[in-house]
Coordinates of C-alpha atoms (C1' of nucleotides) in Angstrom, one line a residue:
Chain A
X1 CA -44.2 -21.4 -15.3
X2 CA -42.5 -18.8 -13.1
X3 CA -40.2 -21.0 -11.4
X4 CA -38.5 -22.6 -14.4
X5 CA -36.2 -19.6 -16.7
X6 CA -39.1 -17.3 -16.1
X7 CA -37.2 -14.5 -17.8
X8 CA -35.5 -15.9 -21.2
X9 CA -38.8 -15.1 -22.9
X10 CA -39.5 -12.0 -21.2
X11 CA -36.3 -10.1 -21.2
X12 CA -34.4 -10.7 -25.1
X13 CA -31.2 -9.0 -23.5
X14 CA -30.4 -12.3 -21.5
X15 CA -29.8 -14.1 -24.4
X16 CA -26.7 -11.7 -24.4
X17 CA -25.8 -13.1 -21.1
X18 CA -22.6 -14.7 -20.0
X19 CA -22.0 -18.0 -18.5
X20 CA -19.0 -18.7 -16.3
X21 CA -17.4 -21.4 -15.4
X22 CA -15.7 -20.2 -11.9
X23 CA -12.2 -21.3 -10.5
X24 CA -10.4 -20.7 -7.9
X25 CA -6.6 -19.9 -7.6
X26 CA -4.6 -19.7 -4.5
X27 CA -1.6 -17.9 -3.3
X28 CA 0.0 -19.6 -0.5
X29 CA 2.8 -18.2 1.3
X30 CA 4.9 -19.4 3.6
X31 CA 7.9 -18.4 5.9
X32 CA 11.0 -20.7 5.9
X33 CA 12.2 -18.7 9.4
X34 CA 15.2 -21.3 9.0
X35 CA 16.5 -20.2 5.7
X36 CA 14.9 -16.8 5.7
X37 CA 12.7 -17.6 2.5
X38 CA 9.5 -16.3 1.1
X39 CA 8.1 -19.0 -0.3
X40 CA 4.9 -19.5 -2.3
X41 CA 3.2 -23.2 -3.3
X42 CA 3.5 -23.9 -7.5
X43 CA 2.0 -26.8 -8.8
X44 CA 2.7 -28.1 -12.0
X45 CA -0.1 -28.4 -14.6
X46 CA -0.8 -31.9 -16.4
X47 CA -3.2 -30.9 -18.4
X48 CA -4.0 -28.2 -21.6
X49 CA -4.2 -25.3 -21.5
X50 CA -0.6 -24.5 -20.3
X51 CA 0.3 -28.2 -19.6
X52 CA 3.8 -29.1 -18.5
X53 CA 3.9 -25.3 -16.6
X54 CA 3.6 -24.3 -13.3
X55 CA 0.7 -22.2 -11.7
X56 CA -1.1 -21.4 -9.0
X57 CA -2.6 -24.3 -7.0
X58 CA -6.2 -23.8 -8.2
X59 CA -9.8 -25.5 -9.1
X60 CA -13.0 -25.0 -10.9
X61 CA -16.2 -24.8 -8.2
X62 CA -18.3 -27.5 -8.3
X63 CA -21.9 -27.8 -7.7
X64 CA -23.3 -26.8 -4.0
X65 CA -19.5 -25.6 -3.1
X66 CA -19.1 -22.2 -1.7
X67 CA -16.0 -20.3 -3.1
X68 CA -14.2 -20.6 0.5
X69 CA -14.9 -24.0 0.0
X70 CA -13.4 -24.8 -3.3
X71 CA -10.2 -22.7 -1.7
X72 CA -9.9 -24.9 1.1
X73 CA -10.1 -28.2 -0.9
X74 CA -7.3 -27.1 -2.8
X75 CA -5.3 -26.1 -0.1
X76 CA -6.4 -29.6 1.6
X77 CA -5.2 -31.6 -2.1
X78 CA -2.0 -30.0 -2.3
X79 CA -0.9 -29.7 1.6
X80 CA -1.2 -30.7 5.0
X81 CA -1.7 -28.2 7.4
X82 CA -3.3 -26.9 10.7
X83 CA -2.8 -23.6 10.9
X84 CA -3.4 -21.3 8.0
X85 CA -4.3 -17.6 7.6
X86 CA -7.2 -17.5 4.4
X87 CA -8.7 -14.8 2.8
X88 CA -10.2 -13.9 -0.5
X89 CA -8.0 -11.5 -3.0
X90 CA -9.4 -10.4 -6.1
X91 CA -11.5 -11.6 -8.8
X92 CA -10.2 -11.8 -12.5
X93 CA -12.7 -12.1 -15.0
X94 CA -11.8 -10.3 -18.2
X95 CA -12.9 -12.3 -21.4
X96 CA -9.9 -13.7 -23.1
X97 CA -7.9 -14.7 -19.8
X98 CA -8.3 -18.5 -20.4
X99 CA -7.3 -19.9 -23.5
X100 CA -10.5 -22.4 -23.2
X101 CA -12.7 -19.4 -23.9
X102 CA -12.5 -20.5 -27.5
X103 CA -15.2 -19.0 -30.0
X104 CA -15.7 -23.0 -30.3
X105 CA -16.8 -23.0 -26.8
X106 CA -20.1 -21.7 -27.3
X107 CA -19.2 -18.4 -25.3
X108 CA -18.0 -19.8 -22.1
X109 CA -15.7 -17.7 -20.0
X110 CA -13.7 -18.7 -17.5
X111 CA -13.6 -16.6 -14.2
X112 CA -11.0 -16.7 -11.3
X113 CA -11.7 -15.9 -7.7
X114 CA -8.3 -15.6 -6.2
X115 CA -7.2 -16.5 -2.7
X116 CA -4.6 -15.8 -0.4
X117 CA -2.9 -18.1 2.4
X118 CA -0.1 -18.0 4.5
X119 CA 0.9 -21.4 6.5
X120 CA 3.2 -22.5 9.2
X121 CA 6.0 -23.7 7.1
X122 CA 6.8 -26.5 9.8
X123 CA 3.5 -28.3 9.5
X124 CA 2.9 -27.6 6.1
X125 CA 3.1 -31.4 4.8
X126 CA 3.3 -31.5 0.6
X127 CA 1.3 -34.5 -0.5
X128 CA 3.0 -36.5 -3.0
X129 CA 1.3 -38.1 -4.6
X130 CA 3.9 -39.5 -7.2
X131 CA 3.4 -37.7 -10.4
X132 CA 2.5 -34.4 -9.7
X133 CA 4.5 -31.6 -9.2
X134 CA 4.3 -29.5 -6.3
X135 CA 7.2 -27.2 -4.8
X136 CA 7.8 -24.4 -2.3
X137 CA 9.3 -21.6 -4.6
X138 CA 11.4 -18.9 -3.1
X139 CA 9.9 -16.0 -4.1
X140 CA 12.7 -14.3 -6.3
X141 CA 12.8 -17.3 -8.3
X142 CA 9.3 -17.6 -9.5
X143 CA 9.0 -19.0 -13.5
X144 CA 6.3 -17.7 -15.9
X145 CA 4.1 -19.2 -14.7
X146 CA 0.1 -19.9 -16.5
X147 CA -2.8 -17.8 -17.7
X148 CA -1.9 -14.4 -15.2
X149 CA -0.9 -16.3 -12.8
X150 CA 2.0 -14.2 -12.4
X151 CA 0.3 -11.1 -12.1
X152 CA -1.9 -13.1 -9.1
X153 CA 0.9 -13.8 -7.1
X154 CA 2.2 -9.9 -7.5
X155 CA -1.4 -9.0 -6.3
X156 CA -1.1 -11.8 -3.4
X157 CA 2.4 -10.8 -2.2
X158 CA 1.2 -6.6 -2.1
X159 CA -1.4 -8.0 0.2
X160 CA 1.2 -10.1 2.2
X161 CA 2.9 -6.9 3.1
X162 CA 0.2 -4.8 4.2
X163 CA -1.1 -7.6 6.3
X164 CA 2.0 -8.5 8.2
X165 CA 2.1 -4.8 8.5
X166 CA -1.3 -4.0 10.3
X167 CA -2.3 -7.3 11.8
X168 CA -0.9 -10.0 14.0
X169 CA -1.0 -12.8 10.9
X170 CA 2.7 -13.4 12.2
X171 CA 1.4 -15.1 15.2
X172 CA -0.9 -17.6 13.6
X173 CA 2.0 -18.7 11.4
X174 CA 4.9 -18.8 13.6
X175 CA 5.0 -21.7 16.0
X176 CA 3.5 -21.1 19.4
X177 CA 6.5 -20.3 20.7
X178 CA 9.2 -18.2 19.4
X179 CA 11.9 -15.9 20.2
X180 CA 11.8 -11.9 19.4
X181 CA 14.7 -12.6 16.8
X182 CA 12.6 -15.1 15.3
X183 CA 9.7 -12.9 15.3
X184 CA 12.2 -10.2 14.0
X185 CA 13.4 -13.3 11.2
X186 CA 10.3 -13.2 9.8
X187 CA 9.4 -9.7 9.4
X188 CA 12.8 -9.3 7.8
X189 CA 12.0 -11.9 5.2
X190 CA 8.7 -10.3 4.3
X191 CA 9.2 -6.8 4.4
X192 CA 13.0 -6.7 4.1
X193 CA 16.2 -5.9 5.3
X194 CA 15.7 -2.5 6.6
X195 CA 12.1 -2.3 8.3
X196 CA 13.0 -1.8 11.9
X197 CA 16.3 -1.3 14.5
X198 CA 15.9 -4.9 16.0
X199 CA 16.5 -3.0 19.2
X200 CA 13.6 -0.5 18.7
X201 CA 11.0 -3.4 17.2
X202 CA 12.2 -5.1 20.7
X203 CA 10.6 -2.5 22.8
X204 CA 7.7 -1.5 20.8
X205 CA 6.3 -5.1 20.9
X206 CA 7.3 -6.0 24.5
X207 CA 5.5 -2.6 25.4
X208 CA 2.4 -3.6 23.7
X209 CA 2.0 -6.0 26.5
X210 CA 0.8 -9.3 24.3
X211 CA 3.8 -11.1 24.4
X212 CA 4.3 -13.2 27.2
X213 CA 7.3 -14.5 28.0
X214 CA 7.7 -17.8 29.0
X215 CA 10.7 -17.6 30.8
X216 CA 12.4 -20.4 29.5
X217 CA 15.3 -20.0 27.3
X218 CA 16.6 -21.4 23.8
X219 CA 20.1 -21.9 22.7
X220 CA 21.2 -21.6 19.3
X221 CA 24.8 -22.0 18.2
X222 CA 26.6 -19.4 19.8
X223 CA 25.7 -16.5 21.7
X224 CA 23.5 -16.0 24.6
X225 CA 20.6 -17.8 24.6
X226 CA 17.0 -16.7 23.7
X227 CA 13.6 -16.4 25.7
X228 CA 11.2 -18.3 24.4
X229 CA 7.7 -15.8 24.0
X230 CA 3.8 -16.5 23.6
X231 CA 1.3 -14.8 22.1
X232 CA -1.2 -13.8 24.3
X233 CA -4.9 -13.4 22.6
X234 CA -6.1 -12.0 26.3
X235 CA -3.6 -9.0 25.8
X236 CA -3.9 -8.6 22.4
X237 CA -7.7 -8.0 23.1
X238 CA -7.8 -4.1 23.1
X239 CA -6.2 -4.2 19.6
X240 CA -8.4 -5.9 18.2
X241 CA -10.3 -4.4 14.9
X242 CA -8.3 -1.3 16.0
X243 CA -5.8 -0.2 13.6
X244 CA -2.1 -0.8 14.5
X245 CA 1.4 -0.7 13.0
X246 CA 3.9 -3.5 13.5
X247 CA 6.4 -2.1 11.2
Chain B
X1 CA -12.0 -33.1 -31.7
X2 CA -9.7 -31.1 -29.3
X3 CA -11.0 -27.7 -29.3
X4 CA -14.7 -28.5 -28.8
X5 CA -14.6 -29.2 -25.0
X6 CA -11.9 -31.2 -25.1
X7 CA -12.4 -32.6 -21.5
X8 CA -16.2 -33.0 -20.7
X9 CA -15.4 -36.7 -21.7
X10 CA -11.6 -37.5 -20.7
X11 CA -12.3 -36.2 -17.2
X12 CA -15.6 -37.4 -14.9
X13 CA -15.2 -34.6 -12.8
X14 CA -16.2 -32.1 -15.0
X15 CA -19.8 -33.1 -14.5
X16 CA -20.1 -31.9 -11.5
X17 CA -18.8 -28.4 -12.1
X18 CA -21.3 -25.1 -11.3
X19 CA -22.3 -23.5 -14.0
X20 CA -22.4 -19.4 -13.2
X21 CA -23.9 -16.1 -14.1
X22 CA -22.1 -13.2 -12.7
X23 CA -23.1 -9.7 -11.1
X24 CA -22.2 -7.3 -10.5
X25 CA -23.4 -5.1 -7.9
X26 CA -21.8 -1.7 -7.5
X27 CA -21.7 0.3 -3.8
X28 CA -22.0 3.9 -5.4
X29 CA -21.1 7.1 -2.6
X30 CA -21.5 10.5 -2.8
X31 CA -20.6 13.1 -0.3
X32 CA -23.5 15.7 -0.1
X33 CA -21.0 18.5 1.5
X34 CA -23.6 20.5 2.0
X35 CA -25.7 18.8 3.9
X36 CA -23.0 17.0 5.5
X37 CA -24.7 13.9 4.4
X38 CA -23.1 10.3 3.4
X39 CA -25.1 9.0 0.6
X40 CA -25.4 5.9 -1.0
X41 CA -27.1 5.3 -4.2
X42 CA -30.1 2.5 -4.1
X43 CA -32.5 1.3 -7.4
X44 CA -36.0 0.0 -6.9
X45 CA -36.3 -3.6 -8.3
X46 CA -38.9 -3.8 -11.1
X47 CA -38.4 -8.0 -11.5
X48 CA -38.6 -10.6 -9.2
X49 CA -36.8 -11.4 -7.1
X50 CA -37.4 -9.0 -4.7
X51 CA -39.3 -7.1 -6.5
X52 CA -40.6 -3.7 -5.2
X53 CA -37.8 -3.4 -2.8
X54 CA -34.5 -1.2 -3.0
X55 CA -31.1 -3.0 -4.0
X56 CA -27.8 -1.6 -5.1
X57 CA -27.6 -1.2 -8.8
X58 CA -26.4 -3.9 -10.4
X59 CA -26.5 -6.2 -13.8
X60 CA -25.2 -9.6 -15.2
X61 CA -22.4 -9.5 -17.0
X62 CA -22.9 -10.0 -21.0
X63 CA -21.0 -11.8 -23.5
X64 CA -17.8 -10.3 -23.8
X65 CA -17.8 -7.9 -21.4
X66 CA -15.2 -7.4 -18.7
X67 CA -16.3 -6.6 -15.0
X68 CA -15.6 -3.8 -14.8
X69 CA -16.9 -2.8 -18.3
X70 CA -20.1 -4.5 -16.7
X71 CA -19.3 -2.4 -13.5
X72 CA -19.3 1.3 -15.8
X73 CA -22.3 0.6 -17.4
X74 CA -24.1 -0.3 -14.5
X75 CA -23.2 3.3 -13.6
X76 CA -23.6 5.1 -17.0
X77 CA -27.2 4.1 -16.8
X78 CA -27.8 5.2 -13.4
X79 CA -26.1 8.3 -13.4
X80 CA -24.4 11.0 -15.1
X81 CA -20.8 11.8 -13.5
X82 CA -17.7 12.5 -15.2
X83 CA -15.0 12.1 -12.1
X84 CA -15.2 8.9 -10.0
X85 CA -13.3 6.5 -8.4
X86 CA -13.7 2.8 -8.9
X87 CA -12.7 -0.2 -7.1
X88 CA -13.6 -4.3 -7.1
X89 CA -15.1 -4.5 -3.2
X90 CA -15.4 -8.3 -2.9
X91 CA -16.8 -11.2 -4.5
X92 CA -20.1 -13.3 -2.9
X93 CA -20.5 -16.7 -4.3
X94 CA -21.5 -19.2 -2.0
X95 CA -24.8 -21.3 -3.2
X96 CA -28.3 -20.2 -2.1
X97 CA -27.4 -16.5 -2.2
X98 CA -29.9 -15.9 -4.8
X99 CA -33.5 -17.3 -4.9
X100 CA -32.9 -18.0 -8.7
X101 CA -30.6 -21.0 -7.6
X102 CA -33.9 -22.8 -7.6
X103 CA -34.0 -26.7 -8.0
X104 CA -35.6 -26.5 -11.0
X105 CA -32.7 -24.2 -12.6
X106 CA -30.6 -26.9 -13.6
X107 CA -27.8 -25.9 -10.7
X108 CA -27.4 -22.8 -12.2
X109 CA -25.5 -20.1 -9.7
X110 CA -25.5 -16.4 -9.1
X111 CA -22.0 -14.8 -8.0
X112 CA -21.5 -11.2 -7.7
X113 CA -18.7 -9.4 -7.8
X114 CA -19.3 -6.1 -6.1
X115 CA -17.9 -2.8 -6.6
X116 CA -16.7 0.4 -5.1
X117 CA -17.6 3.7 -6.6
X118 CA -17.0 7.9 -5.1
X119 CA -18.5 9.3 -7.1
X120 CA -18.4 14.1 -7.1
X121 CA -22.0 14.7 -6.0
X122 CA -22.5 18.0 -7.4
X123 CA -21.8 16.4 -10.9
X124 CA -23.8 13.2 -10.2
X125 CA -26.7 13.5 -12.1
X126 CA -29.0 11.0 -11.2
X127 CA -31.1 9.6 -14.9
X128 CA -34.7 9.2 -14.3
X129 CA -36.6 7.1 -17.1
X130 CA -39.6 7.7 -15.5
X131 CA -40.4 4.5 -14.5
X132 CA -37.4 3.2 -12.2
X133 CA -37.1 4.4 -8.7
X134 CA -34.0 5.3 -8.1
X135 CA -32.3 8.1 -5.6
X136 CA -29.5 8.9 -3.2
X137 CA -29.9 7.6 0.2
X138 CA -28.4 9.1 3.5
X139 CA -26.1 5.6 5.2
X140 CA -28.0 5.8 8.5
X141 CA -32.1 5.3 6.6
X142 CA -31.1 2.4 4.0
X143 CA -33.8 0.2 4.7
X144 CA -33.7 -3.7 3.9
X145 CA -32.1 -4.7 0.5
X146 CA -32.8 -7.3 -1.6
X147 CA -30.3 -10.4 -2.1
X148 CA -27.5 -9.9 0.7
X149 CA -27.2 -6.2 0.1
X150 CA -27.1 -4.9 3.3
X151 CA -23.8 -7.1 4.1
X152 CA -22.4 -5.8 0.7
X153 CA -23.3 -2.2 1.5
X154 CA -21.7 -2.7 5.4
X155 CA -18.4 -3.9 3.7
X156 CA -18.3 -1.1 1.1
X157 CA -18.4 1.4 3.9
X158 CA -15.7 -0.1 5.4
X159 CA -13.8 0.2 2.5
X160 CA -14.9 3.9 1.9
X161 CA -13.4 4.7 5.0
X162 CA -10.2 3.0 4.5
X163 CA -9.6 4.3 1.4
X164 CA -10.0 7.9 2.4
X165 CA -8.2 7.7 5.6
X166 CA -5.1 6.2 3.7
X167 CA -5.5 7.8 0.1
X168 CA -6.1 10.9 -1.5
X169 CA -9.3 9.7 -3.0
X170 CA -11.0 13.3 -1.4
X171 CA -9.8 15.1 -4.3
X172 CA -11.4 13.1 -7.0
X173 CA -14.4 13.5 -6.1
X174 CA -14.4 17.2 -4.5
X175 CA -14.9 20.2 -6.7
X176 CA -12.0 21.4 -8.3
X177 CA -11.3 24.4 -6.3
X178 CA -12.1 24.0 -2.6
X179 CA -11.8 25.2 1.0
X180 CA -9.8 23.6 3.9
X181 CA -13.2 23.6 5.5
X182 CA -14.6 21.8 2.7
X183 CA -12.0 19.5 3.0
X184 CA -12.5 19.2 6.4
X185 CA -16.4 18.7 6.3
X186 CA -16.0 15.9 3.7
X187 CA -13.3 13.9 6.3
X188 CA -16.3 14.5 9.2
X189 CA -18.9 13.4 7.3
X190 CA -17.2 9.7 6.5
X191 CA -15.1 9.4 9.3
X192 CA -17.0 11.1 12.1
X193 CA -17.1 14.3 13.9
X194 CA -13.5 13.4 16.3
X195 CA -11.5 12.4 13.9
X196 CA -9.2 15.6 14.1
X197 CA -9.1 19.3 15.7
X198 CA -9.2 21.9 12.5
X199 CA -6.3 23.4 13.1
X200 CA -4.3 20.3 13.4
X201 CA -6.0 19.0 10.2
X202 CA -5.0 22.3 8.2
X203 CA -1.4 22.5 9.0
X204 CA -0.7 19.0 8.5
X205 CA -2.3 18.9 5.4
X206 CA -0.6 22.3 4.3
X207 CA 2.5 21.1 5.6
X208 CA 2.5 17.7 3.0
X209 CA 2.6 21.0 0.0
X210 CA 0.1 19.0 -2.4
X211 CA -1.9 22.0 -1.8
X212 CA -2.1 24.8 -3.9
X213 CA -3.8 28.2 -2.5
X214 CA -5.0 30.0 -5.6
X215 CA -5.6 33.2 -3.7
X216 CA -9.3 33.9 -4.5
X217 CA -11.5 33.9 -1.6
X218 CA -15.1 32.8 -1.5
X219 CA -17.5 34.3 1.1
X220 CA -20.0 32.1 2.8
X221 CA -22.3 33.9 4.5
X222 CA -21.0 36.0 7.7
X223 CA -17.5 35.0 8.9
X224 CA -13.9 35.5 7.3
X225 CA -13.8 34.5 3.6
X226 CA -11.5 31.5 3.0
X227 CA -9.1 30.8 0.4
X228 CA -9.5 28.5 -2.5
X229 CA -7.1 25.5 -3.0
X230 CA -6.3 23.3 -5.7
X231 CA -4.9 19.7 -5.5
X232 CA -1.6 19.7 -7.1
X233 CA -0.5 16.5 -8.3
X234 CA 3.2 17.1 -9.2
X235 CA 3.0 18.3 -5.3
X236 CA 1.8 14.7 -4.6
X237 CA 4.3 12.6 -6.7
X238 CA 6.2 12.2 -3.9
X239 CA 3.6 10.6 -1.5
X240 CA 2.7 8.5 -4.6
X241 CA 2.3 4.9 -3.8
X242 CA 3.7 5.3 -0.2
X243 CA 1.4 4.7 2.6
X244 CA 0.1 7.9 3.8
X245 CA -2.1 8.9 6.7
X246 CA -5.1 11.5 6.1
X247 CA -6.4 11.2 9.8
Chain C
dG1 C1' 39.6 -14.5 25.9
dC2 C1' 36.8 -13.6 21.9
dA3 C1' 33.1 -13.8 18.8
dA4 C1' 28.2 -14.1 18.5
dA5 C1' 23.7 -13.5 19.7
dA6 C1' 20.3 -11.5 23.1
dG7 C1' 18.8 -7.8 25.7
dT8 C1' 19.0 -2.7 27.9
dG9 C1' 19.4 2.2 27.9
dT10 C1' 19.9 6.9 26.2
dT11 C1' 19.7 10.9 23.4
dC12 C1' 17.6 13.5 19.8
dC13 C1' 14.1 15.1 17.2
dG14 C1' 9.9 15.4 14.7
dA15 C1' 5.0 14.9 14.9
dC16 C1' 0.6 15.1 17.0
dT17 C1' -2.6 17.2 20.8
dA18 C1' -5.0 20.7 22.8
dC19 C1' -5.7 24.7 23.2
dA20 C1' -5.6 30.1 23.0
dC21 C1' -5.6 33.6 20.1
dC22 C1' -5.9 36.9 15.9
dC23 C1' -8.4 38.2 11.4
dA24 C1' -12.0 39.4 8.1
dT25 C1' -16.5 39.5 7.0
dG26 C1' -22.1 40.2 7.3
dC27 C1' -25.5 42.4 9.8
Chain D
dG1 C1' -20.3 46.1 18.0
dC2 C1' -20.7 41.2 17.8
dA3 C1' -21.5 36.8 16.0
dT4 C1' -19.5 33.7 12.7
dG5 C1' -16.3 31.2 10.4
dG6 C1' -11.2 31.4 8.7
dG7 C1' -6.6 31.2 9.9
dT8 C1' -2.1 31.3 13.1
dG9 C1' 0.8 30.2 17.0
dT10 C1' 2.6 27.7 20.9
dA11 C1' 3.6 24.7 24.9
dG12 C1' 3.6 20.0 26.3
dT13 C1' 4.1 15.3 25.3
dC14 C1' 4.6 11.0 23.1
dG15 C1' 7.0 7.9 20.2
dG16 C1' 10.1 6.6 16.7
dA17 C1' 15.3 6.5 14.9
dA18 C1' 19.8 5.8 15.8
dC19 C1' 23.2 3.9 18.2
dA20 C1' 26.1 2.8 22.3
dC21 C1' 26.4 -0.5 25.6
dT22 C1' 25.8 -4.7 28.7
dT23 C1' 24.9 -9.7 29.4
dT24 C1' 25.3 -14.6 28.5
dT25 C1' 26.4 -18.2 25.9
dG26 C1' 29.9 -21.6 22.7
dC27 C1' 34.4 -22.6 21.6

DNA sequence: GCAAAAGTGTTCCGACTACACCCATGC
DNA sequence: GCATGGGTGTAGTCGGAACACTTTTGC
């Protein structure tokens, strides 16, 4: 008796009660250090509601499937990737959000957990697989895209910022060896032109002692050539869970 | 044909979907400045499960209903309070958080979205219907909570001191007219006794000119009186939306 | 040689730290 | 007077901003 519903008879408010259907939408971001471009990951939608639009690369939770879960299996549909950054954003779950909340529907509503990624742009692999769309999209030159989808990827991309800002994401992202101007590259792209003197962001980092420099040098094009730098996990150590700036 | 769930049939997949109720569980604080005491509000569970032991407040979310409408009245019934601040904390939903994910349930899950809440403790004005426990508990003697509380409750903290470390949050939820000492007490009492000297504390905060000394003095017990200030918000425009450092 | 990119150094100035000290009140 | 809490001032130091300058490469 207890085990099975034991309050519907009990308690006449849960008949009020909402049920859920629960998706998961991500924002992945990634750095084209080459091209100095924001991008984010759009798939196109092939079925109603918003078919024939792009969105968010998302999914609905099935049964026994944590929310991380469900994030990751979307991530793992749409790309191929080794190293990623992931971490939960916000949850949307206003009533009227999803056009399949129709009064036909029997009530159900339709809530989204959203996530946010950031990839290494190299190694991120987009799986074709023949019909669907799928596309890095710079960010400036996002569409409307379905159900809030937009508003999402505003949330996702304040996040971005404050992140790079206070925590050594860059390094997880960047390939294991880089050069400062790289490093410099993709703060630019994120935060923009004028965050830092190149000069000054130089010192700073070097002086926090967790870059270690490899000693071996790069040429690109012109000019002098470039040493190569590692991120060192030992040195970054007494940072860790501290607060710290890398504007 | 179309709008009554149009894909349960076209699409296998849908079979295996979760079907959710939603909490939401709220992380209510109060700064007792008096008593230079951190308090967190806790409920007594009357149902199972875990009946009989403290939980945060919390409530499904009903037909209709937004979170954070479901988030507000979970606080309108618990207390009284006119000025607050509210946030969404995180959201919990991996399987087998909640004993009511029994077998026999039919699959059915329980995710919680968790709020934030400072709330003015002076004005918080806790409603007893006689029956339900219910009271304001100093961080350091919360004792066991019900579902994954505890964790909820750690994070929230977290939060609580982010927020007031990088936000003018403080004045919502002091009295109108204040000291710099009361100031001061409320940043010990969440952040910890070192986090500033006084002196440096007052003149930077004096110095930022959101502060407006009204001129009357209160008198508290032997020692100098001090002035009463006021938080002006044109004063603040400028700070608006920046990141900003309380510390 | 010259342009381009990497890397070094220097000066200035504001902010934060750590105090020492003065002021106004209750008793 | 003196204890108590409020309020002011200052000297030292650290770090960021701005910018000039040197080094090493391709062509």
């Amino acid at each position: 008796m207890r085990g099975r519903n034991p309050r519907k008879s009990a308690n006449p408010s849960l008949a009020q009660l909402a049920d859920f259907k629960v998706g998961v939408d991500n924002v992945i971001f990634s750095v084209d250090t080459a091209q100095n471009r924001l991008l984010v990951l759009l798939v196109m939608r092939h079925e109603d509601p918003f078919m024939g639009q792009w969105s968010l690369p998302g999914t609905l939770v099935r049964q026994g499937e944590s929310l991380e879960d469900a994030a990751d299996r979307v991530l793992a549909e749409k790309i191929r990737v080794e190293n990623l950054y992931l971490e939960q954003l916000y949850t949307f779950g206003g009533p009227n959000r999803d056009p399949r909340e129709a009064p036909t529907s029997y009530g159900m509503r339709y809530l989204s957990v959203s996530y946010f990624a950031l990839v290494r742009f190299a190694e991120a692999e987009l799986i074709a697989d023949g019909v669907s769309g799928i596309a890095w999209y710079p960010l400036q030159q996002v569409p409307p895209l379905a159900f809030d989808h937009n508003q999402v990827l505003e949330y996702g991309y304040r996040r971005l910022r404050n992140k790079v800002e206070y925590s050594p994401v860059a390094f997880e992202v960047l390939p294991e060896l880089f050069t400062l101007s790289d490093l410099y590259q993709f703060y630019t792209t994120i935060l923009g032109d004028h965050f830092s003197d190149y000069s000054n962001f130089r010192s700073r980092l070097l002086k926090l002692g967790f870059l270690h420099d490899t000693g071996v040098k790069v040429s690109r094009g012109a000019g002098r050539p470039a040493s190569l730098y590692r991120f060192d996990a030992n040195g970054f150590a007494p940072y860790k869970d501290k607060p710290m700036v890398f504007i």
